Every structure is written in structure tokens, then in C-alpha cells.
Amino acid sequence: MDLTQLEALLGRIGAVIWGPWLLIPLLLGTGLYLTVRLRLLQLFYLLPALNLGLLRRKDDSGEGDISQYQALTTALAATVGTGNIVGVATAISIGGPGALFWMWVTAILGMASKYTEAFLGVRFRTTDAAGEKSGGPQYYLERGIKGPLGKTLALSFAIFAVFACFGIGNMTQGNSIASNLEASFAVPHWITGLVLAVLTLAVLIGGIQSIGRVTAAFVPVMIIFYVIGALFILAVNITDVPAALGLVLTSAFTGHSALGGFAGSTIMIAVQFGVARGIFSNESGMGSAAIAAASAQTTHPVRQGLVSMTQTFIDTIIVVTCTGLVIVTTGVWAEIDPATGAQIPASVMTGAAFSHGLPGNWGHWIVTLGLVLFAYSTVLGWAYYGERNIERLFGRRGVVPFRLFFSAVVYVGCTIELGVVWNFSDVTNGLMAIPNLIGLLILSGLVVRETRAYLAHDPRLTAGAAEVEAFMAQDPGYRAWRKSEAGE
């Protein structure tokens, strides 16, 4: 089987996994189920969660390796990537403007899933041989679900996550960086690959503390820089924004056709690509963010779960919305490329939209720089995810070889064609989400029970460590977590 045949095979498998009968209903159904059981927690507790994660930033007396803010930015680093630029354009180019609406729906429901998996990541985390906190689906599926089922789900997640980290979190991101730097600044792919590989290894050597410091420093800057550029365009075209929002809403339920671009686009296509690209962007339900959440210093799993939940809000409701509305308000989504007579390719659609909306070359530079920073941050975040799953499968002895190999693969990704890797990423992303979503449904009763017990005492998330200890002292779930934290 040659690469072309392999690419086609992976494409067919990915179409089944991400089709209307498997992962999409499982993702939306799980998010809706958790939203109902948690009583719209993602809406009622969003402001306290943003205050704790972005303003207060840490629980001083909480156990863990990095602050809650650093855990949030590490997870944001992994999720705010090419999906926020190219992924949004892909969804709109194929599914029409209505795909953006379904990305919003995916995000709102996904916030409940993200809360649940982050809660479980902290609730069932363990301490590895190096004294670092380690958690995520590879642990909570086994520790929370007793018997062969839990072990099978945990092992499946760990294996698929390791494979996925080399696709979505490595080669695809590196190639995007190299391609954009070559197109914009004529930097050869091999130079980009060498620099990225060295920088990645230098950060990974320091472990999660190093990754946390780096992401805490530049993730907020890159997001603010990109969002300001988008908001300027929307401000200039403010009269077109209401019509763009109306088009997004109507297209979500009627389907839409662009001039020669996607004639016959239907509601199902809008839903399918909106959900698929939404998950590719914010990773809600995939279980990956729980790995970063497990390293956070926190006085209770509820607190870190709520902080982690804001990641989906920032990624999709803010960054993805900015990208999508710029594409729709500037009209680029429906334009025809005069050189080809076809719709503008999704790979350059966002750049074209920003170039339309900003004077000179500003739009081009913002998108190029944003994509480079977004993609590199994703490499760092997914390196940690892969490392934690390698540690789960092989112990600490596998960590250093993984860091070396992961950094080397970054170079490979920058210097080869990646059609087969993109399809491979879609397959492995879907496969790692399935065992996690099954686990979230099974463990939802525990999450709901312990969440209500905590929020009954501290709905504004303002209690200190001593207060938490006092009012949760008799709660069975809290006592079990504290014993686990103490290694008992």
C-alpha cells in the first residue's frame, strides 16, 4: 500500500469516526447530558471561573506542580492552534457560515465536558516516581471505573493519545509553521525545522514547570494580539456584523451555497463540519486538557474543573468567533479565486480575510505570526500530553527518550508533505475521544454529587484552603481525594 492509498484509507476511516452516526452524536449527546445533570454549570459559574483562572490565577495552598493559571495556559497552548485559523475557514468553506453556529453549540455543550474531564483529572491524579502530579483519562478511567472495562478504556486512551500527539500536536503544526514562514519570509523548511526542534527540546527538558512558564508568558500575548486585529476589522465593518450574524444563524438551519464553492451544502454538512472543526479547535471531550489540569495547584477538583472549562470559552467563543466573523463580514468565504475560478482555498481564506480588512500588509502579518505562535504553542502543549501518556505506559524511563524523539519528529514534520498525516490525526483524535466520552458518562454521577457538595458552600470560588478543609471535612469524596493526595 503506497502513501496515496493509505491517505485514502485513513480518510474513509476518519469519515466514519467523525460522521453523523458515531462521534458527533456521542460528543453532542455527552455534552448535553452533562449540561443537564450539572444544571447549566458552564453558564452560571463562568464569571467566577474566569476570575479565579485569569485574575487570581492560583490557590496558594493547593498541591500540584504549576499554578491554575499555568495549567490553563498550557491547555490553551495545546488547543489554540491551526484549528482557530485554518480549521474555522475549512468549516465555513465546506459547511457554509452556519458551521460557525454549530461550533458555538459544540463549545457551549463542550464546556460541561471540559469541566467534567478536568474535575476527574484532579480527582483521580497520582504522583509519579519523580514526584510530579500525573493525571488524565489514562488514570481516571481505570481508577474511577473498576474492573476490566476501566482498564481497557484507560489503556486505549493512552495508546491513541501517544499516536495523536505526533499528528495533531507535532507534524501538522510544524508543517504549518514552515509553510507559512517560507511563503512570507522565504525561510527554507529545513531551517524552520531545525530551529523548532531545538527550541522544543530546550523547553521540554525542564518538564511541566518549564512548559507552564513559557505558555503563561506568551499564550495570552498571542491571543490578545490576534483578537485585537480581528476586532479592528469587525469595528471597521460594524454595519455588516448584524447581517453576518443573521447569515450564520439562518445558514445553520437551512444550509447555504456559495458561488461555485459548495453548491448543495446541507444542514447536515454544516453540523458535521461545525462540530468536527469545533472539537479540533477546543478539544472538549477528547480528554487532553484533563492532563494539564491534573498538574495544577488546587484546593479542590471543582475549582480546577471550572478554571479549565474557561479554556473552551476562550478558544471557541472568543478566538474562533473572531476568525469566523472576519471571514463572513469581509465576504471572502463566497469569493472566487480569479486564478483558478474556484472558491478561495481554506488554507489561505483567513489570511485573505484579514488582508481585506486591514491596511497594507498588516492582515497578512497578523495571520502569519498568529498561526506560527498558535501552532508552536500547540506543539508544547501536546508534547506534555504525550509525555504523560508515555509515563503511564512505560514509566519514567520512557520520558527522556520520548522528549528526544518528539523534538526530532518536529523537524520531520517541517520538511515533508503531510496529506496522510492530517488524515491520521483525524482518526487518532476521534479514537482517543471515544473511551474518554464513555468514561465521562459512566462517572457523571460521581462528578455531579461532588460538584454540588462543594458549590453549596463556595459558589463564588473565594474560599481559602482552611475554609475548604473545614466545610468539606466530612464529605466522603473530598476525604477520598485528600487521602489519595497524601499517598495513602
Short mmCIF file of C-alpha atoms in Angstrom, two decimals, residues 65-483:
data_model
loop_
_atom_site.label_atom_id
_atom_site.label_comp_id
_atom_site.label_asym_id
_atom_site.label_seq_id
_atom_site.Cartn_x
_atom_site.Cartn_y
_atom_site.Cartn_z
CA ASP A 65 3.26 21.33 40.15
CA ILE A 66 2.07 24.55 38.47
CA SER A 67 -0.48 27.27 39.18
CA GLN A 68 -4.07 27.06 37.96
CA TYR A 69 -3.30 29.85 35.51
CA GLN A 70 -0.29 27.97 34.10
CA ALA A 71 -2.38 24.81 33.77
CA LEU A 72 -4.98 26.85 31.89
CA THR A 73 -2.41 28.42 29.54
CA THR A 74 -0.77 25.02 28.94
CA ALA A 75 -4.14 23.64 27.88
CA LEU A 76 -4.81 26.77 25.81
CA ALA A 77 -1.40 26.35 24.20
CA ALA A 78 -2.42 22.89 23.03
CA THR A 79 -5.86 23.93 21.77
CA VAL A 80 -5.37 27.41 20.30
CA GLY A 81 -3.64 26.33 17.12
CA THR A 82 -4.22 25.94 13.39
CA GLY A 83 -7.83 24.96 14.13
CA ASN A 84 -8.54 28.57 15.14
CA ILE A 85 -7.29 29.88 11.79
CA VAL A 86 -7.38 27.16 9.13
CA GLY A 87 -9.94 24.93 10.85
CA VAL A 88 -12.57 27.68 11.01
CA ALA A 89 -12.01 28.53 7.35
CA THR A 90 -12.33 24.84 6.42
CA ALA A 91 -15.62 24.52 8.28
CA ILE A 92 -17.08 27.63 6.63
CA SER A 93 -15.75 26.83 3.15
CA ILE A 94 -17.42 23.40 3.18
CA GLY A 95 -20.34 23.78 5.57
CA GLY A 96 -21.17 27.43 4.95
CA PRO A 97 -21.42 30.25 7.53
CA GLY A 98 -23.84 28.07 9.53
CA ALA A 99 -20.92 25.86 10.53
CA LEU A 100 -19.82 28.67 12.85
CA PHE A 101 -23.11 28.37 14.76
CA TRP A 102 -22.55 24.65 15.28
CA MET A 103 -19.04 25.40 16.51
CA TRP A 104 -20.66 27.63 19.14
CA VAL A 105 -23.09 24.88 20.13
CA THR A 106 -20.22 22.42 20.38
CA ALA A 107 -18.32 24.85 22.60
CA ILE A 108 -21.20 25.58 24.98
CA LEU A 109 -22.01 21.91 25.46
CA GLY A 110 -18.29 21.09 25.39
CA MET A 111 -17.67 23.34 28.39
CA ALA A 112 -19.61 20.83 30.51
CA SER A 113 -17.49 18.01 29.10
CA LYS A 114 -14.30 20.00 29.68
CA TYR A 115 -15.32 20.72 33.27
CA THR A 116 -16.07 17.05 33.91
CA GLU A 117 -12.83 15.69 32.48
CA ALA A 118 -10.72 18.33 34.26
CA PHE A 119 -12.51 17.59 37.55
CA LEU A 120 -11.76 13.89 37.10
CA GLY A 121 -8.17 14.63 36.10
CA VAL A 122 -7.56 16.25 39.51
CA ARG A 123 -9.84 13.93 41.45
CA PHE A 124 -8.00 10.76 40.40
CA ARG A 125 -4.50 12.10 39.78
CA THR A 126 -1.45 10.33 41.16
CA THR A 127 2.19 11.17 41.91
CA ASP A 128 4.84 9.65 39.66
CA ALA A 129 8.35 8.45 40.53
CA ALA A 130 9.75 11.96 40.02
CA GLY A 131 7.28 13.45 42.49
CA GLU A 132 5.18 15.13 39.76
CA LYS A 133 1.38 15.03 39.59
CA SER A 134 0.11 12.89 36.76
CA GLY A 135 -3.48 12.50 35.71
CA GLY A 136 -5.97 12.46 32.87
CA PRO A 137 -8.17 9.83 31.24
CA GLN A 138 -5.29 7.34 31.25
CA TYR A 139 -5.67 7.34 35.06
CA TYR A 140 -9.22 8.33 35.94
CA LEU A 141 -10.79 5.82 33.57
CA GLU A 142 -9.04 2.99 35.43
CA ARG A 143 -9.15 4.40 38.96
CA GLY A 144 -12.74 5.63 38.69
CA ILE A 145 -14.22 2.67 36.76
CA LYS A 146 -13.29 -0.55 38.48
CA GLY A 147 -12.67 -3.82 36.65
CA PRO A 148 -11.64 -4.75 33.09
CA LEU A 149 -13.75 -2.02 31.45
CA GLY A 150 -11.90 0.80 33.20
CA LYS A 151 -8.50 -0.72 32.44
CA THR A 152 -9.40 -1.22 28.78
CA LEU A 153 -10.69 2.34 28.37
CA ALA A 154 -7.61 3.80 30.11
CA LEU A 155 -5.14 1.77 28.07
CA SER A 156 -6.95 2.58 24.82
CA PHE A 157 -6.87 6.28 25.57
CA ALA A 158 -3.16 6.24 26.46
CA ILE A 159 -2.20 4.44 23.24
CA PHE A 160 -4.32 6.65 20.97
CA ALA A 161 -3.13 9.81 22.75
CA VAL A 162 0.53 8.93 22.12
CA PHE A 163 -0.17 8.44 18.42
CA ALA A 164 -2.28 11.61 18.28
CA CYS A 165 0.43 13.77 19.83
CA PHE A 166 2.66 13.13 16.82
CA GLY A 167 -0.12 14.12 14.43
CA ILE A 168 -2.28 16.98 15.71
CA GLY A 169 0.36 18.10 18.20
CA ASN A 170 3.54 17.80 16.18
CA MET A 171 3.93 17.21 12.44
CA THR A 172 0.82 19.06 11.26
CA GLN A 173 1.68 22.09 13.41
CA GLY A 174 5.35 22.13 12.39
CA ASN A 175 4.45 21.90 8.72
CA SER A 176 2.02 24.81 9.04
CA ILE A 177 4.75 26.92 10.63
CA ALA A 178 7.34 26.01 7.98
CA SER A 179 4.95 26.58 5.08
CA ASN A 180 3.88 30.00 6.33
CA LEU A 181 7.43 31.18 7.08
CA GLU A 182 8.57 30.08 3.63
CA ALA A 183 5.65 31.83 1.91
CA SER A 184 6.02 35.04 3.93
CA PHE A 185 9.76 35.32 4.54
CA ALA A 186 11.33 32.74 2.19
CA VAL A 187 12.71 30.76 5.14
CA PRO A 188 13.65 27.23 3.98
CA HIS A 189 11.69 24.42 5.60
CA TRP A 190 14.81 22.73 6.96
CA ILE A 191 15.92 25.85 8.84
CA THR A 192 12.48 26.23 10.43
CA GLY A 193 12.51 22.55 11.33
CA LEU A 194 15.94 22.73 12.94
CA VAL A 195 15.13 25.83 14.99
CA LEU A 196 11.77 24.45 16.14
CA ALA A 197 13.28 21.09 17.10
CA VAL A 198 15.99 22.75 19.23
CA LEU A 199 13.54 25.19 20.88
CA THR A 200 11.09 22.38 21.62
CA LEU A 201 13.74 20.17 23.22
CA ALA A 202 15.05 23.10 25.28
CA VAL A 203 11.59 23.72 26.74
CA LEU A 204 10.75 20.03 27.26
CA ILE A 205 13.94 19.36 29.23
CA GLY A 206 12.51 21.48 32.07
CA GLY A 207 9.29 19.42 32.24
CA ILE A 208 5.87 20.83 33.11
CA GLN A 209 7.32 23.72 35.15
CA SER A 210 9.22 24.92 32.10
CA ILE A 211 6.24 24.42 29.78
CA GLY A 212 3.99 26.24 32.26
CA ARG A 213 6.32 29.25 32.47
CA VAL A 214 6.69 29.52 28.69
CA THR A 215 2.98 29.18 27.92
CA ALA A 216 1.99 31.56 30.73
CA ALA A 217 4.28 34.17 29.18
CA PHE A 218 3.33 34.09 25.52
CA VAL A 219 -0.08 32.41 25.15
CA PRO A 220 -2.03 35.45 26.47
CA VAL A 221 0.07 37.77 24.30
CA MET A 222 -0.53 35.80 21.11
CA ILE A 223 -4.29 35.53 21.73
CA ILE A 224 -4.67 39.26 22.55
CA PHE A 225 -2.57 40.24 19.51
CA TYR A 226 -4.72 38.15 17.16
CA VAL A 227 -8.06 39.13 18.70
CA ILE A 228 -7.25 42.87 18.58
CA GLY A 229 -6.56 42.57 14.85
CA ALA A 230 -9.86 40.77 14.31
CA LEU A 231 -11.82 43.25 16.44
CA PHE A 232 -10.38 46.17 14.46
CA ILE A 233 -11.68 44.61 11.24
CA LEU A 234 -15.08 43.99 12.79
CA ALA A 235 -15.19 47.58 14.09
CA VAL A 236 -14.42 48.94 10.62
CA ASN A 237 -17.15 46.71 9.16
CA ILE A 238 -19.52 47.12 12.10
CA THR A 239 -22.52 47.77 9.86
CA ASP A 240 -22.01 44.37 8.23
CA VAL A 241 -21.78 42.43 11.51
CA PRO A 242 -25.55 42.11 12.15
CA ALA A 243 -26.07 40.75 8.63
CA ALA A 244 -23.17 38.35 9.12
CA LEU A 245 -24.65 37.06 12.38
CA GLY A 246 -28.01 36.66 10.68
CA LEU A 247 -26.39 34.69 7.86
CA VAL A 248 -24.65 32.43 10.37
CA LEU A 249 -27.95 31.69 12.14
CA THR A 250 -30.06 31.16 9.04
CA SER A 251 -27.42 29.03 7.32
CA ALA A 252 -27.15 26.82 10.40
CA PHE A 253 -30.71 25.60 9.84
CA THR A 254 -31.20 25.96 6.09
CA GLY A 255 -27.83 25.13 4.55
CA HIS A 256 -26.18 27.61 2.20
CA SER A 257 -24.48 27.66 -1.19
CA ALA A 258 -21.60 29.88 -2.23
CA LEU A 259 -20.82 30.80 -5.81
CA GLY A 260 -19.35 27.61 -7.19
CA GLY A 261 -17.87 26.77 -3.82
CA PHE A 262 -20.12 24.22 -2.14
CA ALA A 263 -23.36 24.03 -4.09
CA GLY A 264 -25.82 21.78 -2.34
CA SER A 265 -24.41 22.33 1.13
CA THR A 266 -26.96 20.99 3.59
CA ILE A 267 -27.75 21.36 7.25
CA MET A 268 -26.04 18.04 7.94
CA ILE A 269 -22.83 19.23 6.32
CA ALA A 270 -22.93 22.43 8.36
CA VAL A 271 -23.46 20.42 11.54
CA GLN A 272 -20.81 17.82 10.67
CA PHE A 273 -18.05 20.26 9.84
CA GLY A 274 -19.02 22.72 12.55
CA VAL A 275 -18.81 20.03 15.23
CA ALA A 276 -15.72 18.31 13.80
CA ARG A 277 -13.73 21.55 13.41
CA GLY A 278 -15.06 22.83 16.74
CA ILE A 279 -13.70 19.80 18.53
CA PHE A 280 -10.45 20.04 16.55
CA SER A 281 -10.15 23.59 17.84
CA ASN A 282 -11.18 23.31 21.52
CA GLU A 283 -10.69 19.55 22.15
CA SER A 284 -13.67 19.35 24.52
CA GLY A 285 -14.45 15.73 25.22
CA MET A 286 -11.14 14.45 23.95
CA GLY A 287 -9.71 14.28 27.48
CA SER A 288 -6.44 16.03 26.63
CA ALA A 289 -7.00 19.11 28.80
CA ALA A 290 -7.51 16.91 31.87
CA ILE A 291 -3.82 16.00 31.64
CA ALA A 292 -2.79 19.63 32.12
CA ALA A 293 -5.47 20.20 34.76
CA ALA A 294 -4.08 17.31 36.82
CA SER A 295 -0.81 19.18 37.37
CA ALA A 296 -2.48 22.28 38.83
CA GLN A 297 -2.17 23.51 42.40
CA THR A 298 -5.74 23.50 43.66
CA THR A 299 -7.63 23.05 46.92
CA HIS A 300 -10.47 21.09 45.31
CA PRO A 301 -11.14 19.38 41.93
CA VAL A 302 -14.21 21.58 41.36
CA ARG A 303 -12.09 24.72 41.32
CA GLN A 304 -9.69 23.45 38.68
CA GLY A 305 -12.54 21.94 36.67
CA LEU A 306 -14.19 25.35 36.44
CA VAL A 307 -10.91 27.08 35.53
CA SER A 308 -10.24 24.50 32.81
CA MET A 309 -13.77 24.98 31.49
CA THR A 310 -12.91 28.58 30.56
CA GLN A 311 -10.37 27.25 28.06
CA THR A 312 -13.19 26.22 25.70
CA PHE A 313 -14.87 29.61 26.15
CA ILE A 314 -11.67 31.48 25.29
CA ASP A 315 -10.73 29.19 22.40
CA THR A 316 -14.07 28.99 20.60
CA ILE A 317 -16.45 31.66 21.84
CA ILE A 318 -13.72 34.32 21.59
CA VAL A 319 -10.93 33.35 19.16
CA VAL A 320 -12.91 31.14 16.75
CA THR A 321 -15.77 33.64 16.68
CA CYS A 322 -13.35 36.43 15.76
CA THR A 323 -11.94 34.38 12.89
CA GLY A 324 -15.35 33.28 11.63
CA LEU A 325 -16.94 36.72 11.71
CA VAL A 326 -13.96 38.29 9.92
CA ILE A 327 -14.29 35.68 7.16
CA VAL A 328 -18.06 36.24 6.82
CA THR A 329 -18.15 40.06 7.17
CA THR A 330 -15.40 40.59 4.60
CA GLY A 331 -17.22 38.27 2.17
CA VAL A 332 -14.11 36.23 1.47
CA TRP A 333 -15.94 32.94 2.17
CA ALA A 334 -18.02 33.46 -1.02
CA GLU A 335 -15.32 34.93 -3.27
CA ILE A 336 -13.90 33.23 -6.34
CA ASP A 337 -10.15 33.00 -6.88
CA PRO A 338 -9.59 34.62 -10.32
CA ALA A 339 -6.55 32.41 -10.92
CA THR A 340 -8.47 29.15 -10.54
CA GLY A 341 -12.11 30.06 -10.98
CA ALA A 342 -12.88 28.23 -7.73
CA GLN A 343 -13.57 29.18 -4.15
CA ILE A 344 -10.58 30.62 -2.27
CA PRO A 345 -8.82 27.66 -0.58
CA ALA A 346 -9.45 27.28 3.14
CA SER A 347 -5.69 27.25 3.77
CA VAL A 348 -5.43 30.93 2.76
CA MET A 349 -9.01 32.10 3.40
CA THR A 350 -8.36 33.61 6.85
CA GLY A 351 -5.26 35.40 5.60
CA ALA A 352 -7.23 36.81 2.67
CA ALA A 353 -10.00 37.98 5.01
CA PHE A 354 -7.55 39.79 7.30
CA SER A 355 -5.80 41.32 4.27
CA HIS A 356 -9.16 42.62 3.07
CA GLY A 357 -9.93 44.16 6.43
CA LEU A 358 -6.60 45.74 7.39
CA PRO A 359 -4.49 48.29 5.52
CA GLY A 360 -1.23 47.37 3.80
CA ASN A 361 0.25 44.01 4.77
CA TRP A 362 -0.95 44.13 8.37
CA GLY A 363 -3.58 41.44 7.85
CA HIS A 364 -1.09 39.08 6.27
CA TRP A 365 1.46 39.60 9.04
CA ILE A 366 -1.07 39.11 11.83
CA VAL A 367 -2.36 35.84 10.42
CA THR A 368 1.13 34.56 9.63
CA LEU A 369 2.53 35.45 13.05
CA GLY A 370 -0.65 34.24 14.78
CA LEU A 371 -0.51 30.89 13.00
CA VAL A 372 3.19 30.43 13.82
CA LEU A 373 2.66 31.21 17.52
CA PHE A 374 -0.57 29.25 17.77
CA ALA A 375 0.97 26.21 16.10
CA TYR A 376 4.16 26.25 18.18
CA SER A 377 2.19 26.58 21.41
CA THR A 378 0.21 23.52 20.34
CA VAL A 379 3.46 21.59 19.93
CA LEU A 380 4.46 22.37 23.52
CA GLY A 381 1.08 21.52 24.98
CA TRP A 382 0.79 18.23 23.14
CA ALA A 383 4.36 17.30 23.99
CA TYR A 384 3.28 17.29 27.63
CA TYR A 385 0.16 15.28 26.85
CA GLY A 386 2.21 12.68 25.01
CA GLU A 387 4.80 12.56 27.77
CA ARG A 388 2.22 11.90 30.47
CA ASN A 389 0.78 9.01 28.47
CA ILE A 390 4.23 7.59 27.77
CA GLU A 391 4.85 7.75 31.53
CA ARG A 392 1.57 5.88 32.06
CA LEU A 393 2.54 3.14 29.60
CA PHE A 394 6.28 2.75 30.25
CA GLY A 395 7.07 4.59 33.47
CA ARG A 396 9.57 7.44 33.93
CA ARG A 397 12.19 5.59 31.91
CA GLY A 398 10.25 6.43 28.76
CA VAL A 399 10.10 10.19 29.34
CA VAL A 400 13.57 11.29 28.18
CA PRO A 401 13.56 9.12 25.02
CA PHE A 402 10.11 10.49 24.22
CA ARG A 403 11.27 14.10 24.56
CA LEU A 404 14.19 13.47 22.21
CA PHE A 405 12.07 11.61 19.67
CA PHE A 406 9.23 14.13 19.81
CA SER A 407 11.64 17.01 19.15
CA ALA A 408 13.19 15.15 16.22
CA VAL A 409 9.77 14.49 14.70
CA VAL A 410 9.08 18.23 14.77
CA TYR A 411 11.90 18.57 12.22
CA VAL A 412 10.42 15.78 10.09
CA GLY A 413 7.02 17.45 10.12
CA CYS A 414 8.50 20.71 8.85
CA THR A 415 10.20 19.07 5.87
CA ILE A 416 7.71 16.55 4.38
CA GLU A 417 4.30 16.59 2.71
CA LEU A 418 1.57 15.78 5.19
CA GLY A 419 -1.64 14.73 3.48
CA VAL A 420 -1.55 11.31 5.11
CA VAL A 421 -0.66 12.81 8.49
CA TRP A 422 -3.71 15.11 8.51
CA ASN A 423 -5.99 12.12 7.93
CA PHE A 424 -4.07 10.14 10.55
CA SER A 425 -4.64 12.99 13.02
CA ASP A 426 -8.39 12.97 12.42
CA VAL A 427 -8.52 9.21 13.06
CA THR A 428 -6.41 9.22 16.24
CA ASN A 429 -8.20 12.30 17.63
CA GLY A 430 -11.50 10.52 17.25
CA LEU A 431 -10.24 7.25 18.68
CA MET A 432 -8.87 8.90 21.84
CA ALA A 433 -12.15 10.76 22.38
CA ILE A 434 -14.35 7.65 22.32
CA PRO A 435 -13.06 5.92 25.50
CA ASN A 436 -12.97 9.27 27.31
CA LEU A 437 -16.57 10.11 26.45
CA ILE A 438 -17.73 6.68 27.58
CA GLY A 439 -15.89 7.26 30.86
CA LEU A 440 -17.45 10.71 31.35
CA LEU A 441 -20.92 9.22 31.05
CA ILE A 442 -20.15 6.41 33.49
CA LEU A 443 -18.52 8.71 36.06
CA SER A 444 -21.03 11.57 35.70
CA GLY A 445 -22.88 10.61 38.89
CA LEU A 446 -19.73 11.00 41.00
CA VAL A 447 -18.92 14.34 39.34
CA VAL A 448 -22.41 15.73 39.87
CA ARG A 449 -22.56 14.61 43.50
CA GLU A 450 -19.19 16.05 44.49
CA THR A 451 -19.69 19.23 42.45
CA ARG A 452 -22.96 20.04 44.22
CA ALA A 453 -21.41 19.28 47.61
CA TYR A 454 -18.63 21.82 47.02
CA LEU A 455 -20.59 24.60 45.32
CA ALA A 456 -23.21 24.55 48.08
CA HIS A 457 -20.51 26.06 50.31
CA ASP A 458 -18.41 28.13 47.89
CA PRO A 459 -20.43 29.27 44.84
CA ARG A 460 -18.15 32.28 44.16
CA LEU A 461 -14.91 30.25 44.45
CA THR A 462 -13.49 32.61 47.07
CA ALA A 463 -12.82 30.18 49.96
CA GLY A 464 -9.26 29.70 51.16
CA ALA A 465 -7.63 26.33 51.79
CA ALA A 466 -8.51 26.32 55.51
CA GLU A 467 -12.14 27.16 54.76
CA VAL A 468 -12.36 24.39 52.14
CA GLU A 469 -10.88 21.93 54.62
CA ALA A 470 -13.41 22.98 57.27
CA PHE A 471 -16.62 22.78 55.26
CA MET A 472 -15.61 19.71 53.21
CA ALA A 473 -14.04 17.71 56.04
CA GLN A 474 -16.97 15.29 56.32
CA ASP A 475 -17.59 14.88 52.59
CA PRO A 476 -16.66 11.29 51.52
CA GLY A 477 -15.43 12.33 48.09
CA TYR A 478 -13.22 15.08 49.48
CA ARG A 479 -11.77 12.75 52.12
CA ALA A 480 -11.00 10.13 49.47
CA TRP A 481 -9.25 12.76 47.33
CA ARG A 482 -7.18 14.08 50.23
CA LYS A 483 -6.06 10.55 51.16
#
